[in-house]
mmCIF file of C-alpha atoms in Angstrom:
data_model
loop_
_atom_site.group_PDB
_atom_site.id
_atom_site.type_symbol
_atom_site.label_atom_id
_atom_site.label_comp_id
_atom_site.label_asym_id
_atom_site.label_seq_id
_atom_site.Cartn_x
_atom_site.Cartn_y
_atom_site.Cartn_z
ATOM 1 C CA MET Y 30 48.738 63.642 -4.067
ATOM 2 C CA LYS Y 31 48.182 65.966 -1.608
ATOM 3 C CA ARG Y 32 45.654 65.391 0.148
ATOM 4 C CA LEU Y 33 43.876 69.336 1.981
ATOM 5 C CA VAL Y 34 40.913 69.996 2.676
ATOM 6 C CA MET Y 35 40.212 73.473 3.363
ATOM 7 C CA GLY Y 36 37.797 76.402 2.952
ATOM 8 C CA CYS Y 37 33.873 77.257 3.842
ATOM 9 C CA LEU Y 38 31.173 75.152 3.116
ATOM 10 C CA LEU Y 39 27.688 76.573 3.143
ATOM 11 C CA ALA Y 40 24.223 74.963 3.365
ATOM 12 C CA ALA Y 41 22.955 76.879 1.093
ATOM 13 C CA LEU Y 42 21.189 75.136 -1.619
ATOM 14 C CA SER Y 43 20.484 71.588 -2.749
ATOM 15 C CA LEU Y 44 21.680 71.160 -6.289
ATOM 16 C CA GLN Y 45 21.499 67.946 -7.478
ATOM 17 C CA ALA Y 46 24.762 66.664 -9.350
ATOM 18 C CA GLN Y 47 24.633 62.827 -8.787
ATOM 19 C CA ALA Y 48 23.288 61.559 -11.937
ATOM 20 C CA GLY Y 49 23.217 57.500 -10.975
ATOM 21 C CA PRO Y 50 24.900 55.189 -8.825
ATOM 22 C CA LYS Y 51 28.905 55.420 -8.288
ATOM 23 C CA SER Y 52 31.008 54.539 -5.523
ATOM 24 C CA ILE Y 53 32.708 56.465 -3.247
ATOM 25 C CA PHE Y 54 36.175 56.935 -1.236
ATOM 26 C CA LEU Y 55 36.318 58.030 2.885
ATOM 27 C CA GLN Y 56 39.383 59.951 2.976
ATOM 28 C CA LEU Y 57 40.743 58.420 6.792
ATOM 29 C CA ASN Y 58 43.961 60.126 6.236
ATOM 30 C CA GLN Y 59 43.764 63.528 7.182
ATOM 31 C CA PRO Y 60 41.916 64.884 10.882
ATOM 32 C CA PHE Y 61 38.029 63.989 10.765
ATOM 33 C CA VAL Y 62 34.812 65.309 12.434
ATOM 34 C CA GLU Y 63 32.758 62.409 14.107
ATOM 35 C CA ALA Y 64 29.107 64.207 13.633
ATOM 36 C CA ASP Y 65 30.916 64.807 9.605
ATOM 37 C CA MET Y 66 31.378 61.681 9.111
ATOM 38 C CA ARG Y 67 28.288 60.274 10.023
ATOM 39 C CA ALA Y 68 26.601 62.649 8.308
ATOM 40 C CA TRP Y 69 28.475 61.764 5.952
ATOM 41 C CA LEU Y 70 27.720 57.740 5.710
ATOM 42 C CA GLN Y 71 24.359 57.887 7.201
ATOM 43 C CA LYS Y 72 23.345 60.021 4.408
ATOM 44 C CA ALA Y 73 24.368 56.823 1.986
ATOM 45 C CA CYS Y 74 22.197 54.552 4.472
ATOM 46 C CA ASP Y 75 19.212 57.019 3.808
ATOM 47 C CA LEU Y 76 19.808 56.456 -0.419
ATOM 48 C CA LYS Y 77 20.159 52.825 0.368
ATOM 49 C CA ASP Y 78 17.281 52.409 2.458
ATOM 50 C CA ALA Y 79 15.056 53.784 0.827
ATOM 51 C CA GLY Y 80 16.313 52.362 -2.784
ATOM 52 C CA ASP Y 81 17.446 55.645 -4.225
ATOM 53 C CA PRO Y 82 18.451 55.213 -8.162
ATOM 54 C CA ASN Y 83 21.326 57.174 -6.287
ATOM 55 C CA GLN Y 84 22.532 55.291 -3.682
ATOM 56 C CA LEU Y 85 26.389 55.185 -3.761
ATOM 57 C CA THR Y 86 27.544 51.433 -4.504
ATOM 58 C CA ASN Y 87 30.663 50.301 -2.677
ATOM 59 C CA LEU Y 88 32.882 52.360 -0.032
ATOM 60 C CA VAL Y 89 36.296 52.498 -0.529
ATOM 61 C CA ILE Y 90 38.711 53.704 2.667
ATOM 62 C CA GLN Y 91 41.762 55.588 1.923
ATOM 63 C CA GLN Y 92 44.203 55.123 4.484
ATOM 64 C CA ALA Y 93 42.711 52.911 6.554
ATOM 65 C CA THR Y 94 46.069 52.736 7.897
ATOM 66 C CA HIS Y 95 48.952 55.266 9.547
ATOM 67 C CA SER Y 96 51.718 55.290 7.461
ATOM 68 C CA ASP Y 97 53.258 52.981 9.683
ATOM 69 C CA GLY Y 98 50.670 50.495 9.555
ATOM 70 C CA THR Y 99 48.733 50.831 12.115
ATOM 71 C CA LEU Y 100 45.590 51.189 12.245
ATOM 72 C CA ARG Y 101 43.509 54.444 12.220
ATOM 73 C CA ALA Y 102 41.091 52.975 15.080
ATOM 74 C CA ALA Y 103 39.188 55.516 16.071
ATOM 75 C CA ALA Y 104 38.373 56.484 12.940
ATOM 76 C CA LEU Y 105 37.429 52.494 11.559
ATOM 77 C CA ASN Y 106 34.648 52.330 14.096
ATOM 78 C CA VAL Y 107 33.056 55.270 14.129
ATOM 79 C CA ALA Y 108 32.483 54.148 10.229
ATOM 80 C CA GLU Y 109 32.159 50.589 10.760
ATOM 81 C CA PRO Y 110 28.571 50.601 11.394
ATOM 82 C CA TYR Y 111 27.804 52.062 8.287
ATOM 83 C CA PHE Y 112 29.573 49.836 6.022
ATOM 84 C CA ARG Y 113 25.698 48.084 6.178
ATOM 85 C CA CYS Y 114 25.336 50.713 3.652
ATOM 86 C CA PHE Y 115 27.689 50.595 0.993
ATOM 87 C CA GLY Y 116 27.596 46.293 -1.449
ATOM 88 C CA SER Y 117 31.594 45.913 -1.036
ATOM 89 C CA VAL Y 118 34.097 47.892 1.345
ATOM 90 C CA PHE Y 119 38.150 48.072 0.575
ATOM 91 C CA PHE Y 120 40.936 49.057 3.122
ATOM 92 C CA GLY Y 121 43.867 50.936 1.688
ATOM 93 C CA VAL Y 122 46.739 49.580 3.291
ATOM 94 C CA ALA Y 123 49.357 52.011 4.672
ATOM 95 C CA HIS Y 124 51.720 53.549 2.666
ATOM 96 C CA ARG Y 125 53.722 57.245 3.681
ATOM 97 C CA SER Y 126 53.959 60.710 2.726
ATOM 98 C CA ASN Y 127 55.843 62.281 -0.230
ATOM 99 C CA GLU Y 128 56.609 64.820 3.441
ATOM 100 C CA GLU Y 129 58.207 61.779 4.630
ATOM 101 C CA TRP Y 130 59.702 59.971 1.246
ATOM 102 C CA LYS Y 131 61.304 64.416 1.086
ATOM 103 C CA ASP Y 132 62.707 63.383 5.283
ATOM 104 C CA TRP Y 133 64.014 60.211 4.422
ATOM 105 C CA PRO Y 134 66.953 59.282 4.710
ATOM 106 C CA ARG Y 135 70.002 59.681 2.494
ATOM 107 C CA PRO Y 136 73.470 57.908 1.783
ATOM 108 C CA PRO Y 137 76.339 57.397 2.749
ATOM 109 C CA ASP Y 138 75.657 59.501 5.702
ATOM 110 C CA LYS Y 139 71.417 58.895 5.928
ATOM 111 C CA ASP Y 140 71.328 62.592 6.435
ATOM 112 C CA LYS Y 141 67.451 63.982 6.953
ATOM 113 C CA THR Y 142 67.902 67.393 5.896
ATOM 114 C CA ASN Y 143 64.131 67.246 4.475
ATOM 115 C CA ASP Y 144 65.935 67.804 0.546
ATOM 116 C CA ASN Y 145 65.234 64.436 -1.003
ATOM 117 C CA PRO Y 146 64.437 65.074 -5.165
ATOM 118 C CA GLY Y 147 61.117 65.215 -6.434
ATOM 119 C CA THR Y 148 58.134 63.458 -5.303
ATOM 120 C CA MET Y 149 57.510 60.014 -3.635
ATOM 121 C CA TYR Y 150 56.158 58.164 -7.194
ATOM 122 C CA ASP Y 151 58.903 59.046 -9.107
ATOM 123 C CA ALA Y 152 62.342 59.667 -6.778
ATOM 124 C CA GLY Y 153 60.956 57.796 -4.090
ATOM 125 C CA ILE Y 154 59.833 54.890 -5.939
ATOM 126 C CA LYS Y 155 62.954 54.378 -6.871
ATOM 127 C CA ASP Y 156 64.195 54.570 -4.370
ATOM 128 C CA ALA Y 157 65.348 50.950 -2.403
ATOM 129 C CA SER Y 158 64.981 51.602 0.469
ATOM 130 C CA PHE Y 159 61.894 53.686 0.346
ATOM 131 C CA ARG Y 160 60.116 50.590 -2.101
ATOM 132 C CA ALA Y 161 61.143 48.452 0.952
ATOM 133 C CA ASP Y 162 59.909 49.894 3.608
ATOM 134 C CA GLY Y 163 56.391 51.171 1.588
ATOM 135 C CA ILE Y 164 56.673 47.415 0.865
ATOM 136 C CA ARG Y 165 57.077 46.610 4.258
ATOM 137 C CA VAL Y 166 54.425 49.236 6.207
ATOM 138 C CA ALA Y 167 51.475 47.278 3.618
ATOM 139 C CA LYS Y 168 51.756 43.653 4.739
ATOM 140 C CA LEU Y 169 51.606 44.935 7.956
ATOM 141 C CA ALA Y 170 48.587 47.443 7.181
ATOM 142 C CA ALA Y 171 46.917 43.954 5.586
ATOM 143 C CA ASP Y 172 47.830 42.381 8.390
ATOM 144 C CA ASN Y 173 46.188 45.127 11.180
ATOM 145 C CA ILE Y 174 43.234 45.272 9.375
ATOM 146 C CA THR Y 175 42.494 41.176 8.559
ATOM 147 C CA ALA Y 176 43.092 41.124 12.308
ATOM 148 C CA ARG Y 177 40.432 43.850 13.292
ATOM 149 C CA PHE Y 178 37.914 42.511 10.580
ATOM 150 C CA PRO Y 179 37.882 39.274 10.327
ATOM 151 C CA ASN Y 180 34.399 38.147 9.344
ATOM 152 C CA LEU Y 181 33.959 41.316 7.695
ATOM 153 C CA PRO Y 182 33.934 40.385 3.135
ATOM 154 C CA PHE Y 183 36.207 43.317 2.311
ATOM 155 C CA HIS Y 184 38.153 43.695 -1.051
ATOM 156 C CA TRP Y 185 41.868 45.516 -0.794
ATOM 157 C CA TYR Y 186 42.504 49.246 -2.086
ATOM 158 C CA VAL Y 187 46.456 49.973 -2.754
ATOM 159 C CA SER Y 188 46.265 53.378 -1.904
ATOM 160 C CA TYR Y 189 50.358 54.067 -2.911
ATOM 161 C CA GLU Y 190 49.338 56.078 -6.100
ATOM 162 C CA SER Y 191 50.731 56.682 -8.517
ATOM 163 C CA ASN Y 192 51.463 59.418 -11.545
ATOM 164 C CA LEU Y 193 51.437 56.777 -14.703
ATOM 165 C CA ASN Y 194 52.981 59.331 -17.735
ATOM 166 C CA TYR Y 195 55.743 58.519 -15.957
ATOM 167 C CA MET Y 196 55.869 54.608 -16.272
ATOM 168 C CA THR Y 197 57.621 55.628 -19.378
ATOM 169 C CA ASP Y 198 60.585 55.633 -17.243
ATOM 170 C CA ALA Y 199 62.821 52.006 -16.970
ATOM 171 C CA ALA Y 200 63.386 53.025 -13.765
ATOM 172 C CA ILE Y 201 60.354 54.425 -11.917
ATOM 173 C CA ARG Y 202 58.169 51.822 -14.487
ATOM 174 C CA GLY Y 203 59.969 48.773 -12.628
ATOM 175 C CA ALA Y 204 60.116 50.149 -9.262
ATOM 176 C CA TYR Y 205 56.279 50.568 -9.358
ATOM 177 C CA LYS Y 206 56.134 46.142 -11.050
ATOM 178 C CA GLU Y 207 58.317 45.166 -7.782
ATOM 179 C CA TYR Y 208 56.412 47.416 -5.513
ATOM 180 C CA LEU Y 209 53.280 46.014 -7.047
ATOM 181 C CA SER Y 210 54.396 42.481 -7.779
ATOM 182 C CA GLN Y 211 54.358 42.023 -4.216
ATOM 183 C CA VAL Y 212 51.735 43.442 -2.615
ATOM 184 C CA THR Y 213 49.628 42.848 -4.176
ATOM 185 C CA ALA Y 214 49.941 39.102 -3.944
ATOM 186 C CA TYR Y 215 49.900 38.951 -0.583
ATOM 187 C CA LEU Y 216 46.881 40.855 0.121
ATOM 188 C CA TYR Y 217 44.820 38.334 -2.004
ATOM 189 C CA ALA Y 218 47.273 35.592 0.019
ATOM 190 C CA VAL Y 219 46.234 37.087 3.366
ATOM 191 C CA LYS Y 220 42.362 37.335 1.736
ATOM 192 C CA PRO Y 221 41.361 36.788 -1.916
ATOM 193 C CA ARG Y 222 39.577 39.029 -3.085
ATOM 194 C CA SER Y 223 39.537 42.161 -5.440
ATOM 195 C CA ILE Y 224 42.115 44.619 -5.137
ATOM 196 C CA LEU Y 225 42.018 47.702 -6.805
ATOM 197 C CA TRP Y 226 43.817 50.773 -7.216
ATOM 198 C CA SER Y 227 43.894 54.071 -8.423
ATOM 199 C CA PRO Y 228 46.535 56.109 -10.472
ATOM 200 C CA ALA Y 229 45.988 58.907 -11.957
ATOM 201 C CA PHE Y 230 47.338 61.178 -15.798
ATOM 202 C CA TRP Y 231 49.146 64.028 -14.832
ATOM 203 C CA THR Y 232 50.151 65.467 -18.818
ATOM 204 C CA PRO Y 233 46.863 66.233 -20.563
ATOM 205 C CA TYR Y 234 45.775 63.492 -23.581
ATOM 206 C CA ASP Y 235 45.626 66.237 -26.183
ATOM 207 C CA THR Y 236 49.647 67.194 -25.714
ATOM 208 C CA LEU Y 237 50.832 63.027 -26.162
ATOM 209 C CA SER Y 238 52.513 62.381 -29.739
ATOM 210 C CA ALA Y 239 51.052 58.875 -30.979
ATOM 211 C CA ALA Y 240 53.765 58.203 -30.842
ATOM 212 C CA GLN Y 241 54.105 58.594 -26.824
ATOM 213 C CA ARG Y 242 50.658 56.898 -26.739
ATOM 214 C CA GLU Y 243 52.090 53.632 -27.720
ATOM 215 C CA SER Y 244 55.177 54.610 -26.152
ATOM 216 C CA LEU Y 245 52.144 54.924 -22.614
ATOM 217 C CA THR Y 246 49.521 52.170 -23.482
ATOM 218 C CA ALA Y 247 53.246 49.876 -23.402
ATOM 219 C CA ALA Y 248 55.089 50.609 -20.601
ATOM 220 C CA VAL Y 249 51.261 50.585 -18.661
ATOM 221 C CA ALA Y 250 50.528 47.610 -19.740
ATOM 222 C CA GLU Y 251 53.753 46.129 -18.324
ATOM 223 C CA VAL Y 252 52.785 47.084 -15.078
ATOM 224 C CA LEU Y 253 49.614 45.523 -15.106
ATOM 225 C CA ALA Y 254 50.697 42.254 -16.797
ATOM 226 C CA SER Y 255 52.624 42.113 -13.140
ATOM 227 C CA SER Y 256 50.393 42.411 -11.411
ATOM 228 C CA PRO Y 257 47.697 39.911 -12.861
ATOM 229 C CA ARG Y 258 46.228 40.226 -9.189
ATOM 230 C CA LEU Y 259 45.204 44.089 -9.351
ATOM 231 C CA ASN Y 260 42.014 43.801 -10.791
ATOM 232 C CA ARG Y 261 40.043 46.697 -10.618
ATOM 233 C CA LEU Y 262 41.319 49.738 -11.500
ATOM 234 C CA ASP Y 263 39.201 53.506 -11.580
ATOM 235 C CA PHE Y 264 42.174 55.737 -12.591
ATOM 236 C CA GLN Y 265 41.708 59.890 -11.513
ATOM 237 C CA ASP Y 266 40.049 62.116 -14.254
ATOM 238 C CA PHE Y 267 41.946 64.127 -12.634
ATOM 239 C CA ILE Y 268 39.680 67.053 -13.308
ATOM 240 C CA GLY Y 269 40.044 68.620 -10.332
ATOM 241 C CA GLN Y 270 43.735 69.062 -9.357
ATOM 242 C CA ALA Y 271 43.817 70.831 -13.085
ATOM 243 C CA SER Y 272 41.177 73.043 -12.324
ATOM 244 C CA THR Y 273 41.394 76.522 -10.301
ATOM 245 C CA VAL Y 274 39.427 78.596 -7.995
ATOM 246 C CA THR Y 275 40.935 81.441 -7.170
ATOM 247 C CA CYS Y 276 41.199 83.349 -3.440
ATOM 248 C CA VAL Y 277 40.477 86.631 -3.655
ATOM 249 C CA SER Y 278 42.455 86.333 0.343
ATOM 250 C CA PRO Y 279 43.946 84.348 2.174
ATOM 251 C CA THR Y 280 40.838 83.758 4.415
ATOM 252 C CA ASN Y 281 38.629 84.459 1.938
ATOM 253 C CA CYS Y 282 38.210 81.435 -0.334
ATOM 254 C CA LEU Y 283 34.995 80.444 -0.884
ATOM 255 C CA PRO Y 284 33.535 78.501 -3.350
ATOM 256 C CA TRP Y 285 32.106 80.010 -5.739
ATOM 257 C CA GLN Y 286 33.566 82.305 -7.868
ATOM 258 C CA PRO Y 287 34.526 82.266 -10.908
ATOM 259 C CA VAL Y 288 36.364 78.000 -11.671
ATOM 260 C CA ARG Y 289 39.274 78.015 -14.598
ATOM 261 C CA TYR Y 290 39.368 74.316 -15.543
ATOM 262 C CA LYS Y 291 42.696 73.122 -17.478
ATOM 263 C CA ILE Y 292 41.525 70.032 -19.075
ATOM 264 C CA ASP Y 293 37.510 68.730 -19.480
ATOM 265 C CA TYR Y 294 35.834 64.868 -20.036
ATOM 266 C CA ARG Y 295 37.786 64.682 -23.542
ATOM 267 C CA ASN Y 296 40.611 63.915 -21.559
ATOM 268 C CA THR Y 297 38.757 61.137 -20.113
ATOM 269 C CA LEU Y 298 38.018 59.532 -23.352
ATOM 270 C CA GLY Y 299 41.604 59.825 -24.152
ATOM 271 C CA TYR Y 300 42.832 58.280 -21.452
ATOM 272 C CA TYR Y 301 40.048 55.504 -21.646
ATOM 273 C CA ALA Y 302 40.484 54.564 -24.850
ATOM 274 C CA LEU Y 303 44.162 54.429 -23.549
ATOM 275 C CA MET Y 304 43.987 52.059 -20.733
ATOM 276 C CA ARG Y 305 41.282 49.727 -22.273
ATOM 277 C CA ASP Y 306 44.142 49.351 -24.472
ATOM 278 C CA ALA Y 307 46.561 48.481 -21.804
ATOM 279 C CA GLN Y 308 44.198 45.624 -20.479
ATOM 280 C CA ALA Y 309 43.705 43.761 -23.286
ATOM 281 C CA ARG Y 310 47.134 44.360 -24.009
ATOM 282 C CA ALA Y 311 48.399 42.752 -20.501
ATOM 283 C CA GLY Y 312 45.671 39.595 -20.477
ATOM 284 C CA ASN Y 313 42.910 41.555 -18.879
ATOM 285 C CA THR Y 314 43.706 40.363 -16.106
ATOM 286 C CA VAL Y 315 41.848 43.732 -15.036
ATOM 287 C CA VAL Y 316 38.050 43.382 -15.179
ATOM 288 C CA ASN Y 317 37.079 46.530 -13.756
ATOM 289 C CA LEU Y 318 37.806 49.407 -15.993
ATOM 290 C CA MET Y 319 36.335 52.797 -15.051
ATOM 291 C CA VAL Y 320 37.137 56.021 -13.814
ATOM 292 C CA ASN Y 321 37.523 57.964 -10.669
ATOM 293 C CA MET Y 322 35.844 61.371 -11.270
ATOM 294 C CA GLU Y 323 37.391 64.041 -8.501
ATOM 295 C CA MET Y 324 34.186 65.616 -6.950
ATOM 296 C CA PHE Y 325 36.425 68.597 -5.766
ATOM 297 C CA ILE Y 326 37.491 72.261 -7.359
ATOM 298 C CA THR Y 327 41.015 73.310 -6.301
ATOM 299 C CA GLN Y 328 41.581 76.613 -4.770
ATOM 300 C CA ARG Y 329 44.735 78.532 -5.176
ATOM 301 C CA ASP Y 330 46.303 82.038 -4.337
ATOM 302 C CA ALA Y 331 46.500 85.074 -6.410
ATOM 303 C CA ALA Y 332 49.968 83.905 -7.241
ATOM 304 C CA GLY Y 333 49.050 80.468 -8.959
ATOM 305 C CA ASN Y 334 50.361 78.416 -5.285
ATOM 306 C CA GLU Y 335 47.659 75.360 -3.589
ATOM 307 C CA VAL Y 336 45.628 76.510 -0.211
ATOM 308 C CA GLY Y 337 43.568 73.633 -0.869
ATOM 309 C CA PHE Y 338 40.478 71.419 -1.845
ATOM 310 C CA THR Y 339 37.044 72.812 -2.136
ATOM 311 C CA THR Y 340 33.700 70.335 -2.968
ATOM 312 C CA GLY Y 341 32.757 70.760 -6.860
ATOM 313 C CA ASP Y 342 30.079 72.672 -8.440
ATOM 314 C CA PRO Y 343 27.192 70.992 -9.392
ATOM 315 C CA PRO Y 344 26.411 71.694 -12.450
ATOM 316 C CA GLU Y 345 29.958 71.230 -13.768
ATOM 317 C CA LEU Y 346 29.783 67.635 -12.329
ATOM 318 C CA ALA Y 347 25.854 66.628 -13.312
ATOM 319 C CA LEU Y 348 27.859 67.389 -16.610
ATOM 320 C CA ARG Y 349 30.931 65.617 -16.474
ATOM 321 C CA GLU Y 350 29.518 62.419 -15.531
ATOM 322 C CA GLN Y 351 26.629 62.906 -18.334
ATOM 323 C CA LYS Y 352 28.966 62.776 -20.820
ATOM 324 C CA TYR Y 353 30.444 59.903 -19.458
ATOM 325 C CA ARG Y 354 28.068 57.934 -19.172
ATOM 326 C CA GLU Y 355 26.975 58.653 -23.098
ATOM 327 C CA ASN Y 356 30.073 57.903 -24.264
ATOM 328 C CA GLY Y 357 30.146 54.090 -22.293
ATOM 329 C CA ILE Y 358 32.310 54.776 -19.604
ATOM 330 C CA PRO Y 359 31.930 53.187 -16.491
ATOM 331 C CA ILE Y 360 31.714 55.319 -13.083
ATOM 332 C CA GLY Y 361 33.780 53.566 -9.960
ATOM 333 C CA ALA Y 362 34.525 55.009 -6.897
ATOM 334 C CA CYS Y 363 35.422 58.742 -7.308
ATOM 335 C CA TRP Y 364 36.709 61.264 -4.721
ATOM 336 C CA GLU Y 365 35.441 61.659 -2.323
ATOM 337 C CA ILE Y 366 32.361 61.542 -0.371
ATOM 338 C CA ARG Y 367 32.850 64.969 1.389
ATOM 339 C CA TYR Y 368 32.368 66.264 -1.619
ATOM 340 C CA TRP Y 369 29.906 64.554 -2.469
ATOM 341 C CA TYR Y 370 27.298 65.439 0.027
ATOM 342 C CA PHE Y 371 27.970 69.602 -0.133
ATOM 343 C CA SER Y 372 27.606 69.005 -3.563
ATOM 344 C CA ASN Y 373 24.096 66.732 -3.587
ATOM 345 C CA TYR Y 374 22.533 68.624 -0.635
ATOM 346 C CA GLY Y 375 23.961 72.108 -0.090
ATOM 347 C CA VAL Y 376 26.667 73.640 -2.001
ATOM 348 C CA PRO Y 377 25.632 76.453 -4.371
ATOM 349 C CA ALA Y 378 26.879 76.839 -7.910
ATOM 350 C CA VAL Y 379 30.212 78.573 -9.413
ATOM 351 C CA THR Y 380 30.596 79.747 -12.745
ATOM 352 C CA TRP Y 381 32.800 77.473 -14.709
ATOM 353 C CA THR Y 382 34.642 77.190 -18.099
ATOM 354 C CA TYR Y 383 35.868 73.811 -19.660
ATOM 355 C CA PRO Y 384 39.235 74.740 -22.359
ATOM 356 C CA ALA Y 385 37.843 75.349 -25.848
ATOM 357 C CA PRO Y 386 37.890 72.133 -27.742
ATOM 358 C CA GLN Y 387 41.488 72.224 -29.601
#
């Protein structure tokens, strides 16, 4: 998944989007500004110290290491004093980026021409050398994290994501089974704690036929059953990634312009039911199934090309969360802390439109 942070964020209004406790991601695989990170984390501490019902439950650190397995030491040093403000901390282990997959050496001549096909979630995971390297760096990251925090009772996060709709492809499914089973077994052996994963569904649920839904359920269940140490899954609702706010010019891309959404909370309702079915078929090895509520919107230019992410609209986020709670969908770790902070403490509302009911 492309993680690009863009846009001008202005502290103009204080519209509260939060409506209850949730966990939060902290992204480290982008350049960070220490003062900003401290402000976001300090707000979480303030809520906890005040006993606020909207306090954040857990902190999930995305990519605690670089893609070679070495620690993101400077950012971790900044974040560490704030760990006390969360019930649990999850550390994400390394994986290669999609850009690295594009430049992966290919047989027979090992040429690097930056033109490998597909993404790291389909062609990449099927490549045996890319997959083996991913397992290797994840293990190295686990060793480095454990050495850095020997006395912290932390948990694990598998940072390498997935488009779960791909799992109906037998080759992709088999590759993920190999990757997840080896990585999660190693993580548990190094430190026997909970292991979280946050994949996505890229295809709108309503476009799937009954037969396709059954095939997908069986495929996801097979993957989950192959990795019994993977016991927590917060799947992305994908609403932020499927949204569009159009920039009026490359230098004027502000977050309060009209927003359009290709999917809404109803898409999550369908996939949550599918995941509950897959969870049961897999033997209930996943004991915590929740949704990762994306707290951003996607900025695009006039041609529809992605420019970056900016903060989600507080009223839309509040309605989405309300619908999840009304329908019994537990909200887990949400992406990401900067968007949580600005949507609650400083971004004005935008005009937004959900798709018409089908």
